[in-house]
mmCIF file of C-alpha atoms and ligand atoms in Angstrom:
data_model
loop_
_atom_site.group_PDB
_atom_site.id
_atom_site.type_symbol
_atom_site.label_atom_id
_atom_site.label_comp_id
_atom_site.label_asym_id
_atom_site.label_seq_id
_atom_site.Cartn_x
_atom_site.Cartn_y
_atom_site.Cartn_z
ATOM 1 C CA MET A 1 8.360 -37.932 19.249
ATOM 2 C CA ALA A 2 6.073 -38.001 15.145
ATOM 3 C CA ASP A 3 3.397 -40.299 14.002
ATOM 4 C CA PRO A 4 5.192 -43.024 12.568
ATOM 5 C CA GLY A 5 5.021 -40.856 9.257
ATOM 6 C CA ILE A 6 6.146 -39.052 9.735
ATOM 7 C CA PRO A 7 10.252 -38.806 11.027
ATOM 8 C CA ALA A 8 12.447 -36.391 12.849
ATOM 9 C CA LEU A 9 14.483 -34.567 10.300
ATOM 10 C CA ALA A 10 18.426 -34.886 11.687
ATOM 11 C CA PRO A 11 19.533 -31.463 11.498
ATOM 12 C CA GLY A 12 20.800 -31.228 7.609
ATOM 13 C CA SER A 13 17.542 -31.820 6.338
ATOM 14 C CA THR A 14 16.074 -30.469 3.853
ATOM 15 C CA ILE A 15 12.883 -27.982 3.672
ATOM 16 C CA GLY A 16 11.127 -28.199 -0.200
ATOM 17 C CA ILE A 17 9.320 -24.766 0.463
ATOM 18 C CA LEU A 18 6.329 -24.374 -2.423
ATOM 19 C CA GLY A 19 5.722 -20.134 -3.044
ATOM 20 C CA GLY A 20 8.917 -18.084 -2.921
ATOM 21 C CA GLY A 21 7.409 -14.971 -0.759
ATOM 22 C CA GLN A 22 8.622 -13.102 2.759
ATOM 23 C CA LEU A 23 6.665 -15.723 4.494
ATOM 24 C CA GLY A 24 8.657 -18.416 2.227
ATOM 25 C CA ARG A 25 11.626 -16.350 3.097
ATOM 26 C CA MET A 26 11.428 -15.608 6.967
ATOM 27 C CA LEU A 27 10.709 -19.370 7.373
ATOM 28 C CA ALA A 28 14.202 -21.001 5.344
ATOM 29 C CA LEU A 29 15.482 -17.823 7.660
ATOM 30 C CA ALA A 30 14.628 -19.837 10.591
ATOM 31 C CA ALA A 31 15.105 -23.119 9.286
ATOM 32 C CA ALA A 32 19.044 -22.022 8.927
ATOM 33 C CA ARG A 33 18.694 -21.175 12.997
ATOM 34 C CA LEU A 34 17.967 -24.521 13.555
ATOM 35 C CA GLY A 35 20.580 -26.282 10.597
ATOM 36 C CA LEU A 36 17.741 -27.236 8.412
ATOM 37 C CA GLN A 37 18.419 -26.687 4.809
ATOM 38 C CA CYS A 38 15.397 -24.883 2.737
ATOM 39 C CA ALA A 39 14.240 -24.892 -1.043
ATOM 40 C CA ILE A 40 12.249 -22.732 -2.822
ATOM 41 C CA TYR A 41 10.276 -23.734 -5.255
ATOM 42 C CA ALA A 42 8.380 -20.585 -7.340
ATOM 43 C CA PRO A 43 7.084 -20.007 -10.502
ATOM 44 C CA GLU A 44 8.489 -15.536 -10.187
ATOM 45 C CA ALA A 45 11.245 -15.232 -11.052
ATOM 46 C CA ASP A 46 11.900 -12.312 -8.733
ATOM 47 C CA SER A 47 11.123 -14.530 -5.474
ATOM 48 C CA CYS A 48 12.320 -11.826 -2.949
ATOM 49 C CA ALA A 49 13.065 -16.155 -0.629
ATOM 50 C CA PHE A 50 15.779 -17.249 -3.323
ATOM 51 C CA ASP A 51 17.711 -15.084 -1.933
ATOM 52 C CA VAL A 52 18.342 -16.808 0.898
ATOM 53 C CA VAL A 53 18.908 -20.278 0.505
ATOM 54 C CA ARG A 54 21.534 -22.193 -2.250
ATOM 55 C CA HIS A 55 18.716 -24.163 -3.503
ATOM 56 C CA PHE A 56 15.974 -22.978 -5.529
ATOM 57 C CA THR A 57 13.928 -23.857 -9.175
ATOM 58 C CA LEU A 58 12.107 -21.362 -10.263
ATOM 59 C CA ALA A 59 9.196 -22.992 -12.944
ATOM 60 C CA SER A 60 5.836 -23.351 -13.064
ATOM 61 C CA TYR A 61 3.578 -25.105 -10.533
ATOM 62 C CA ALA A 62 2.524 -27.713 -13.883
ATOM 63 C CA ASP A 63 5.968 -28.956 -13.846
ATOM 64 C CA GLU A 64 5.160 -32.427 -13.538
ATOM 65 C CA ALA A 65 8.974 -33.254 -14.728
ATOM 66 C CA ALA A 66 10.902 -30.078 -12.763
ATOM 67 C CA LEU A 67 8.457 -31.446 -9.469
ATOM 68 C CA ALA A 68 9.787 -34.471 -9.087
ATOM 69 C CA ARG A 69 13.425 -33.403 -9.391
ATOM 70 C CA PHE A 70 12.091 -30.659 -6.823
ATOM 71 C CA ALA A 71 10.264 -32.999 -4.806
ATOM 72 C CA GLN A 72 13.855 -35.769 -4.706
ATOM 73 C CA SER A 73 16.002 -32.718 -3.094
ATOM 74 C CA CYS A 74 14.436 -32.689 -0.569
ATOM 75 C CA ASP A 75 12.795 -34.902 2.845
ATOM 76 C CA VAL A 76 9.477 -32.842 3.907
ATOM 77 C CA ILE A 77 7.247 -30.503 1.470
ATOM 78 C CA THR A 78 5.823 -27.779 2.980
ATOM 79 C CA TYR A 79 4.126 -24.105 1.179
ATOM 80 C CA GLU A 80 3.552 -20.561 2.562
ATOM 81 C CA PHE A 81 0.169 -19.517 0.253
ATOM 82 C CA GLU A 82 -2.497 -21.398 0.516
ATOM 83 C CA ASN A 83 -2.902 -21.240 -3.589
ATOM 84 C CA VAL A 84 -1.227 -24.558 -4.136
ATOM 85 C CA PRO A 85 -3.123 -26.505 -7.474
ATOM 86 C CA ALA A 86 -4.494 -29.799 -5.893
ATOM 87 C CA ALA A 87 -2.583 -30.747 -8.417
ATOM 88 C CA THR A 88 0.660 -30.019 -7.246
ATOM 89 C CA ALA A 89 0.730 -30.542 -3.855
ATOM 90 C CA ASP A 90 -0.713 -34.733 -5.829
ATOM 91 C CA VAL A 91 2.426 -34.545 -7.431
ATOM 92 C CA LEU A 92 4.820 -33.635 -4.662
ATOM 93 C CA SER A 93 3.109 -35.584 -2.118
ATOM 94 C CA ARG A 94 3.732 -39.418 -4.362
ATOM 95 C CA TYR A 95 7.880 -38.619 -3.418
ATOM 96 C CA LYS A 96 7.571 -36.659 -0.205
ATOM 97 C CA PRO A 97 5.932 -36.235 2.453
ATOM 98 C CA VAL A 98 3.470 -33.136 1.755
ATOM 99 C CA LEU A 99 2.410 -31.510 5.266
ATOM 100 C CA PRO A 100 0.217 -30.134 6.263
ATOM 101 C CA HIS A 101 -1.892 -32.126 4.993
ATOM 102 C CA PRO A 102 -3.297 -31.416 1.946
ATOM 103 C CA ARG A 103 -6.490 -31.929 1.915
ATOM 104 C CA VAL A 104 -6.354 -29.004 4.162
ATOM 105 C CA LEU A 105 -5.932 -26.855 1.064
ATOM 106 C CA ALA A 106 -9.027 -28.455 -0.490
ATOM 107 C CA LEU A 107 -11.099 -27.050 2.919
ATOM 108 C CA THR A 108 -9.777 -24.103 3.140
ATOM 109 C CA GLN A 109 -9.470 -22.434 -0.572
ATOM 110 C CA ASP A 110 -13.080 -22.378 -1.120
ATOM 111 C CA ARG A 111 -15.100 -19.489 1.476
ATOM 112 C CA LEU A 112 -17.917 -21.978 1.626
ATOM 113 C CA VAL A 113 -16.772 -25.315 2.506
ATOM 114 C CA GLU A 114 -14.840 -23.481 4.730
ATOM 115 C CA LYS A 115 -17.466 -21.755 6.547
ATOM 116 C CA ASP A 116 -19.666 -25.283 5.837
ATOM 117 C CA PHE A 117 -16.599 -27.487 7.672
ATOM 118 C CA ILE A 118 -16.073 -24.189 10.369
ATOM 119 C CA ALA A 119 -19.822 -24.928 10.777
ATOM 120 C CA ALA A 120 -19.776 -28.587 11.297
ATOM 121 C CA LEU A 121 -17.793 -28.095 13.978
ATOM 122 C CA SER A 122 -20.353 -25.986 16.121
ATOM 123 C CA ILE A 123 -17.022 -23.299 16.127
ATOM 124 C CA PRO A 124 -19.841 -19.265 15.309
ATOM 125 C CA THR A 125 -19.085 -17.222 11.882
ATOM 126 C CA ALA A 126 -20.930 -14.395 10.335
ATOM 127 C CA PRO A 127 -24.685 -15.965 9.033
ATOM 128 C CA TYR A 128 -23.272 -16.898 5.045
ATOM 129 C CA ALA A 129 -25.225 -18.415 1.804
ATOM 130 C CA ALA A 130 -23.773 -19.802 -1.253
ATOM 131 C CA ILE A 131 -24.667 -17.914 -4.778
ATOM 132 C CA ASP A 132 -23.543 -18.946 -8.342
ATOM 133 C CA SER A 133 -25.453 -17.226 -10.317
ATOM 134 C CA GLU A 134 -28.106 -14.213 -10.709
ATOM 135 C CA SER A 135 -31.100 -16.446 -9.788
ATOM 136 C CA ASP A 136 -29.500 -17.426 -6.141
ATOM 137 C CA ILE A 137 -29.426 -13.213 -5.623
ATOM 138 C CA ALA A 138 -33.173 -12.872 -4.106
ATOM 139 C CA ALA A 139 -32.331 -15.897 -2.049
ATOM 140 C CA ALA A 140 -29.575 -14.691 -0.970
ATOM 141 C CA VAL A 141 -30.433 -12.086 0.572
ATOM 142 C CA ALA A 142 -32.776 -12.603 1.716
ATOM 143 C CA LYS A 143 -31.592 -15.275 4.633
ATOM 144 C CA ILE A 144 -28.621 -12.957 5.580
ATOM 145 C CA GLY A 145 -29.759 -9.454 4.611
ATOM 146 C CA LEU A 146 -27.734 -6.202 3.697
ATOM 147 C CA PRO A 147 -25.737 -4.677 4.457
ATOM 148 C CA ALA A 148 -23.318 -7.498 3.578
ATOM 149 C CA VAL A 149 -20.105 -8.498 1.768
ATOM 150 C CA LEU A 150 -19.513 -10.810 -1.257
ATOM 151 C CA LYS A 151 -16.963 -12.941 -1.765
ATOM 152 C CA THR A 152 -15.464 -14.798 -3.976
ATOM 153 C CA ARG A 153 -15.310 -18.537 -2.569
ATOM 154 C CA ARG A 154 -11.798 -18.472 -4.540
ATOM 155 C CA LEU A 155 -8.498 -16.087 -4.926
ATOM 156 C CA GLY A 156 -9.102 -13.388 -2.456
ATOM 157 C CA TYR A 157 -6.843 -11.839 -0.349
ATOM 158 C CA ASP A 158 -5.970 -8.820 0.773
ATOM 159 C CA GLY A 159 -9.521 -7.483 0.922
ATOM 160 C CA LYS A 160 -9.324 -8.195 -3.210
ATOM 161 C CA GLY A 161 -12.363 -9.907 -4.631
ATOM 162 C CA GLN A 162 -14.648 -8.610 -2.496
ATOM 163 C CA ARG A 163 -17.171 -6.190 -2.559
ATOM 164 C CA MET A 164 -20.040 -3.740 -0.006
ATOM 165 C CA VAL A 165 -23.249 -4.193 -0.503
ATOM 166 C CA GLY A 166 -25.096 -1.490 1.674
ATOM 167 C CA LYS A 167 -28.318 -1.042 3.555
ATOM 168 C CA ASP A 168 -29.775 -0.373 -0.207
ATOM 169 C CA GLY A 169 -26.363 -1.463 -2.985
ATOM 170 C CA ASP A 170 -27.127 -3.202 -5.375
ATOM 171 C CA PRO A 171 -25.909 -6.578 -4.679
ATOM 172 C CA VAL A 172 -26.787 -8.339 -8.681
ATOM 173 C CA SER A 173 -23.871 -5.368 -9.880
ATOM 174 C CA ALA A 174 -21.534 -6.290 -6.433
ATOM 175 C CA PHE A 175 -21.766 -9.477 -7.669
ATOM 176 C CA ARG A 176 -21.191 -8.370 -12.202
ATOM 177 C CA ALA A 177 -17.941 -6.401 -11.003
ATOM 178 C CA LEU A 178 -17.050 -9.489 -9.803
ATOM 179 C CA ASN A 179 -17.061 -11.319 -13.167
ATOM 180 C CA SER A 180 -20.406 -13.638 -11.778
ATOM 181 C CA VAL A 181 -17.911 -15.898 -9.846
ATOM 182 C CA PRO A 182 -19.711 -18.341 -7.297
ATOM 183 C CA CYS A 183 -18.861 -15.683 -4.249
ATOM 184 C CA ILE A 184 -21.356 -16.305 -0.825
ATOM 185 C CA LEU A 185 -22.611 -13.703 0.878
ATOM 186 C CA GLU A 186 -21.321 -12.404 4.773
ATOM 187 C CA GLY A 187 -23.329 -10.851 7.010
ATOM 188 C CA PHE A 188 -21.540 -7.608 7.452
ATOM 189 C CA VAL A 189 -20.189 -7.870 11.486
ATOM 190 C CA ALA A 190 -20.125 -3.960 13.507
ATOM 191 C CA PHE A 191 -16.943 -5.816 14.645
ATOM 192 C CA GLU A 192 -15.407 -3.727 18.263
ATOM 193 C CA ARG A 193 -12.036 -5.264 16.772
ATOM 194 C CA GLU A 194 -10.950 -8.177 14.619
ATOM 195 C CA VAL A 195 -8.206 -10.702 16.655
ATOM 196 C CA SER A 196 -6.208 -13.508 15.327
ATOM 197 C CA VAL A 197 -4.686 -16.430 17.247
ATOM 198 C CA VAL A 198 -1.312 -17.890 15.034
ATOM 199 C CA ALA A 199 -0.951 -21.729 16.121
ATOM 200 C CA ALA A 200 1.266 -25.396 15.747
ATOM 201 C CA ARG A 201 0.043 -28.732 16.163
ATOM 202 C CA ALA A 202 2.719 -31.459 15.813
ATOM 203 C CA ALA A 203 2.407 -35.031 13.974
ATOM 204 C CA ASP A 204 1.993 -36.068 17.829
ATOM 205 C CA GLY A 205 -0.745 -33.712 18.141
ATOM 206 C CA GLU A 206 0.893 -31.674 20.524
ATOM 207 C CA VAL A 207 -0.839 -27.817 20.159
ATOM 208 C CA VAL A 208 0.659 -24.633 21.011
ATOM 209 C CA SER A 209 -1.250 -21.868 20.117
ATOM 210 C CA PHE A 210 0.462 -17.756 20.781
ATOM 211 C CA ASP A 211 -0.997 -14.831 22.471
ATOM 212 C CA VAL A 212 -4.526 -13.468 20.549
ATOM 213 C CA THR A 213 -4.057 -10.433 18.226
ATOM 214 C CA GLU A 214 -5.129 -7.772 17.112
ATOM 215 C CA ASN A 215 -5.417 -6.778 13.908
ATOM 216 C CA GLU A 216 -5.833 -3.355 12.426
ATOM 217 C CA HIS A 217 -5.900 -2.933 8.988
ATOM 218 C CA ARG A 218 -5.878 0.486 6.067
ATOM 219 C CA ASP A 219 -7.403 -0.555 2.959
ATOM 220 C CA HIS A 220 -8.628 -3.953 3.582
ATOM 221 C CA ILE A 221 -4.634 -4.912 3.845
ATOM 222 C CA LEU A 222 -3.188 -5.553 7.887
ATOM 223 C CA LYS A 223 -1.429 -3.069 8.517
ATOM 224 C CA THR A 224 -0.609 -3.267 12.130
ATOM 225 C CA SER A 225 -0.973 -5.881 14.244
ATOM 226 C CA ARG A 226 -0.944 -5.400 18.651
ATOM 227 C CA VAL A 227 -0.464 -7.928 21.259
ATOM 228 C CA PRO A 228 -2.035 -8.990 23.774
ATOM 229 C CA ALA A 229 -5.089 -8.207 22.458
ATOM 230 C CA ALA A 230 -7.473 -5.943 24.580
ATOM 231 C CA VAL A 231 -9.801 -8.369 24.957
ATOM 232 C CA SER A 232 -11.683 -9.918 28.124
ATOM 233 C CA ASP A 233 -9.382 -13.109 29.447
ATOM 234 C CA ARG A 234 -12.678 -15.763 28.141
ATOM 235 C CA VAL A 235 -12.245 -14.618 24.696
ATOM 236 C CA ALA A 236 -9.212 -14.238 24.776
ATOM 237 C CA ALA A 237 -9.471 -18.936 25.873
ATOM 238 C CA GLU A 238 -12.551 -18.528 23.836
ATOM 239 C CA ALA A 239 -10.087 -17.554 20.944
ATOM 240 C CA ARG A 240 -7.412 -19.371 20.941
ATOM 241 C CA HIS A 241 -9.538 -22.788 22.132
ATOM 242 C CA VAL A 242 -11.811 -21.932 18.009
ATOM 243 C CA ALA A 243 -8.008 -22.198 16.780
ATOM 244 C CA GLU A 244 -6.880 -24.815 18.399
ATOM 245 C CA SER A 245 -10.343 -27.271 17.613
ATOM 246 C CA ILE A 246 -9.845 -25.457 14.258
ATOM 247 C CA ALA A 247 -6.020 -27.420 13.877
ATOM 248 C CA SER A 248 -6.826 -30.990 16.523
ATOM 249 C CA ALA A 249 -9.781 -31.910 13.216
ATOM 250 C CA PHE A 250 -7.788 -30.691 10.493
ATOM 251 C CA GLY A 251 -5.570 -33.503 11.749
ATOM 252 C CA TYR A 252 -3.307 -30.600 10.980
ATOM 253 C CA VAL A 253 0.823 -30.476 11.134
ATOM 254 C CA GLY A 254 2.391 -26.828 10.855
ATOM 255 C CA VAL A 255 1.067 -24.120 11.661
ATOM 256 C CA LEU A 256 -1.946 -21.383 10.876
ATOM 257 C CA ALA A 257 -4.002 -18.046 11.728
ATOM 258 C CA VAL A 258 -7.120 -18.880 12.381
ATOM 259 C CA GLU A 259 -8.582 -14.347 11.527
ATOM 260 C CA MET A 260 -12.204 -13.812 14.242
ATOM 261 C CA PHE A 261 -14.098 -10.818 14.850
ATOM 262 C CA ALA A 262 -14.509 -10.656 18.411
ATOM 263 C CA LEU A 263 -17.671 -9.113 18.783
ATOM 264 C CA GLY A 264 -19.038 -5.892 22.026
ATOM 265 C CA SER A 265 -20.490 -7.319 25.236
ATOM 266 C CA ASP A 266 -23.580 -5.530 24.015
ATOM 267 C CA THR A 267 -23.479 -8.297 20.757
ATOM 268 C CA GLY A 268 -22.556 -11.196 23.355
ATOM 269 C CA GLY A 269 -19.081 -11.173 23.378
ATOM 270 C CA ARG A 270 -18.316 -13.705 21.127
ATOM 271 C CA VAL A 271 -16.404 -15.093 18.398
ATOM 272 C CA LEU A 272 -16.993 -15.054 14.902
ATOM 273 C CA VAL A 273 -14.289 -16.810 12.762
ATOM 274 C CA ASN A 274 -13.618 -14.222 10.009
ATOM 275 C CA GLU A 275 -11.353 -16.488 7.551
ATOM 276 C CA ILE A 276 -8.896 -19.292 8.084
ATOM 277 C CA ALA A 277 -4.904 -19.956 6.704
ATOM 278 C CA PRO A 278 -3.145 -22.767 6.538
ATOM 279 C CA ARG A 279 0.259 -20.781 6.584
ATOM 280 C CA VAL A 280 2.234 -18.976 8.495
ATOM 281 C CA HIS A 281 1.086 -15.526 9.127
ATOM 282 C CA ASN A 282 1.528 -11.552 8.474
ATOM 283 C CA SER A 283 -0.144 -11.391 11.992
ATOM 284 C CA GLY A 284 2.388 -13.198 13.847
ATOM 285 C CA HIS A 285 5.096 -11.661 12.492
ATOM 286 C CA TRP A 286 5.413 -10.327 15.458
ATOM 287 C CA THR A 287 6.491 -13.511 18.113
ATOM 288 C CA LEU A 288 9.763 -12.760 15.347
ATOM 289 C CA ASP A 289 10.836 -10.791 17.851
ATOM 290 C CA GLY A 290 8.559 -10.480 20.208
ATOM 291 C CA ALA A 291 8.915 -14.598 21.623
ATOM 292 C CA SER A 292 10.884 -16.601 22.438
ATOM 293 C CA VAL A 293 10.348 -19.108 19.199
ATOM 294 C CA SER A 294 9.142 -17.663 16.464
ATOM 295 C CA GLN A 295 5.381 -19.155 14.412
ATOM 296 C CA PHE A 296 7.576 -18.945 11.639
ATOM 297 C CA GLU A 297 10.390 -21.622 14.034
ATOM 298 C CA GLN A 298 7.654 -23.339 15.092
ATOM 299 C CA HIS A 299 6.189 -24.207 11.201
ATOM 300 C CA ILE A 300 9.657 -25.947 11.034
ATOM 301 C CA ARG A 301 9.612 -27.173 13.730
ATOM 302 C CA ALA A 302 6.923 -29.443 12.499
ATOM 303 C CA VAL A 303 7.147 -30.800 9.545
ATOM 304 C CA ALA A 304 10.466 -31.529 9.984
ATOM 305 C CA GLY A 305 9.071 -33.769 12.919
ATOM 306 C CA TRP A 306 10.861 -31.959 16.234
ATOM 307 C CA PRO A 307 8.845 -30.714 19.700
ATOM 308 C CA LEU A 308 6.569 -27.940 19.531
ATOM 309 C CA GLY A 309 8.682 -24.908 21.827
ATOM 310 C CA HIS A 310 6.801 -23.637 24.660
ATOM 311 C CA PRO A 311 7.292 -19.286 23.099
ATOM 312 C CA ILE A 312 7.038 -16.903 25.837
ATOM 313 C CA ARG A 313 6.153 -13.282 24.986
ATOM 314 C CA HIS A 314 8.993 -10.179 25.833
ATOM 315 C CA GLY A 315 5.822 -7.747 26.579
ATOM 316 C CA GLN A 316 3.562 -6.093 25.052
ATOM 317 C CA VAL A 317 4.564 -6.899 20.765
ATOM 318 C CA GLU A 318 3.744 -3.626 17.542
ATOM 319 C CA MET A 319 4.401 -4.613 13.470
ATOM 320 C CA THR A 320 3.574 -2.713 11.314
ATOM 321 C CA ASN A 321 3.878 -3.590 7.714
ATOM 322 C CA LEU A 322 5.574 -1.760 5.720
ATOM 323 C CA ILE A 323 3.237 -1.532 2.543
ATOM 324 C CA GLY A 324 4.340 -0.205 -0.535
ATOM 325 C CA ALA A 325 6.244 3.949 -1.358
ATOM 326 C CA GLU A 326 6.039 3.115 3.345
ATOM 327 C CA VAL A 327 9.473 0.792 2.869
ATOM 328 C CA HIS A 328 11.199 4.243 1.021
ATOM 329 C CA GLY A 329 11.080 5.293 5.264
ATOM 330 C CA TYR A 330 13.255 2.332 7.004
ATOM 331 C CA ALA A 331 15.687 4.065 7.762
ATOM 332 C CA ARG A 332 13.677 6.404 10.682
ATOM 333 C CA TRP A 333 13.691 3.587 11.720
ATOM 334 C CA LEU A 334 16.267 1.918 12.723
ATOM 335 C CA THR A 335 17.375 3.903 15.796
ATOM 336 C CA GLU A 336 14.143 3.476 17.466
ATOM 337 C CA PRO A 337 14.426 1.637 20.767
ATOM 338 C CA GLY A 338 13.401 -2.461 21.372
ATOM 339 C CA THR A 339 12.519 -1.834 17.239
ATOM 340 C CA THR A 340 13.289 -4.272 14.555
ATOM 341 C CA VAL A 341 13.330 -4.074 10.840
ATOM 342 C CA HIS A 342 13.439 -6.115 8.985
ATOM 343 C CA LEU A 343 12.901 -5.567 4.881
ATOM 344 C CA TYR A 344 11.953 -8.516 2.713
ATOM 345 C CA GLY A 345 13.845 -7.821 -0.471
ATOM 346 C CA LYS A 346 12.224 -7.010 -2.591
ATOM 347 C CA GLY A 347 12.187 -4.785 -6.189
ATOM 348 C CA GLU A 348 9.386 -2.272 -6.884
ATOM 349 C CA ALA A 349 7.784 -0.653 -3.917
ATOM 350 C CA ARG A 350 4.148 -1.437 -5.756
ATOM 351 C CA PRO A 351 1.324 0.517 -3.587
ATOM 352 C CA GLY A 352 -0.206 -2.596 -1.842
ATOM 353 C CA ARG A 353 2.814 -4.312 -1.681
ATOM 354 C CA LYS A 354 4.217 -6.140 0.741
ATOM 355 C CA MET A 355 7.842 -4.582 1.499
ATOM 356 C CA GLY A 356 8.611 -5.084 5.299
ATOM 357 C CA HIS A 357 7.485 -5.023 8.967
ATOM 358 C CA VAL A 358 8.631 -3.512 11.967
ATOM 359 C CA THR A 359 8.709 -4.777 15.547
ATOM 360 C CA ARG A 360 8.214 -2.877 18.936
ATOM 361 C CA VAL A 361 8.663 -5.084 22.206
ATOM 362 C CA ILE A 362 7.566 -3.066 25.379
ATOM 363 C CA PRO A 363 8.905 -5.112 27.357
ATOM 364 C CA ASP A 364 6.514 -5.853 30.558
ATOM 365 C CA ARG A 365 7.653 -4.467 33.948
HETATM 366 N N1 ADP B 1 -17.581 -9.701 7.170
HETATM 367 C C1 ADP B 1 -18.150 -9.023 7.432
HETATM 368 N N2 ADP B 1 -17.933 -7.601 8.137
HETATM 369 C C2 ADP B 1 -16.802 -7.379 8.915
HETATM 370 N N3 ADP B 1 -15.875 -6.190 8.378
HETATM 371 C C3 ADP B 1 -15.541 -8.376 6.529
HETATM 372 C C4 ADP B 1 -16.846 -8.882 6.879
HETATM 373 N N4 ADP B 1 -15.476 -9.605 6.373
HETATM 374 C C5 ADP B 1 -14.874 -9.686 5.711
HETATM 375 N N5 ADP B 1 -14.600 -8.038 6.710
HETATM 376 C C6 ADP B 1 -13.808 -6.787 6.407
HETATM 377 O O1 ADP B 1 -12.768 -7.253 4.886
HETATM 378 C C7 ADP B 1 -11.136 -7.748 5.931
HETATM 379 C C8 ADP B 1 -10.994 -8.362 4.570
HETATM 380 O O2 ADP B 1 -11.786 -9.867 4.897
HETATM 381 P P1 ADP B 1 -11.146 -11.546 4.203
HETATM 382 O O3 ADP B 1 -12.664 -12.615 4.409
HETATM 383 O O4 ADP B 1 -10.614 -11.315 5.397
HETATM 384 O O5 ADP B 1 -10.686 -11.554 3.035
HETATM 385 P P2 ADP B 1 -8.978 -11.310 2.469
HETATM 386 O O6 ADP B 1 -7.798 -11.359 3.801
HETATM 387 O O7 ADP B 1 -8.782 -13.129 2.604
HETATM 388 O O8 ADP B 1 -8.877 -10.408 1.712
HETATM 389 C C9 ADP B 1 -11.003 -8.328 6.707
HETATM 390 O O9 ADP B 1 -9.698 -8.230 7.759
HETATM 391 C C10 ADP B 1 -12.766 -7.584 8.003
HETATM 392 O O10 ADP B 1 -11.328 -6.450 8.018
HETATM 393 MG MG1 MG B 2 -8.472 -12.135 5.140
#
């Protein structure tokens, strides 16, 4: 059923998860349903994933002794965020399998390396050029044109670490505003919609993807996901094919998400890959209530060496994030027909912080 290197875990085994946010929390809950234990490792004392597991480690990602103890208590180790330091993954790999393989981290932590990898698979992206210093800016602008989006190569999320450069904008001040760290300049894509595909790959090479999801962002943060996405069957098939090809090319084990821009039929009707998340993803939260097997369960199954599920969607599904103070209005969703409320148990509802989500399912007639 699995690679010889990845034995199928028996119920009662322990999966270690690096990262203590809501993704780790929902992974641990999914594991619990399958009779598997999770241990969480995170450096933040208020990690909301700690609340749902019996064993957690509160320590820095650089604490080799703590990492070694943690690894020894687990059967396999995975992660809920992509900025796991390479050295942390190396230390853990000395003791136990780390899945998805840490080489995927190196490929997805740097937007330039990631885009080069995607381009090498002949999968289209927005045009892009590297900017390492101010002396690269003129050539990059000449190649890509304006408007464009300047993004730091590393550590960007929820729109942090990027600046829009308008048609008459000043790329030099944008670069300086990003502290002159290495960047890529990306052509601005006048997309028709943003979509994503969450795909799981098992150690035996089987790949199973969820239906294409349509995503709406507000202030660069995901606000709403709807499934099925309002795209043609051809675009949907292409989007799934792209995500499945990326999972196979990585030799991936686990769940990944591929964010894409779907172009209108007037501009070719293609999909361009925006970015890859080597983990469960916010745009897959709808699968918890809207499908027979969730993205979290798929990830747990994959890293446990179990067969993947073959999810069936329960209807049209809409997932809405509760961001910052919006969470205080959770009660109004509790009585909405067909609606499920998820609160992450985080402390302070700071602006921009993902505090929970609600899912609405409308069964197909
Ligand atoms: N090249 C682009 N053209 C148009 N919009 C973009 C482009 N790049 C990013 N965006 C918008 O900004 C959002 C965040 O960018 P993204 O690259 O996904 O970074 P992150 O999610 O890591 O913050 C995207 O979901 C999209 O709405
Ligand atoms: Mg993104």
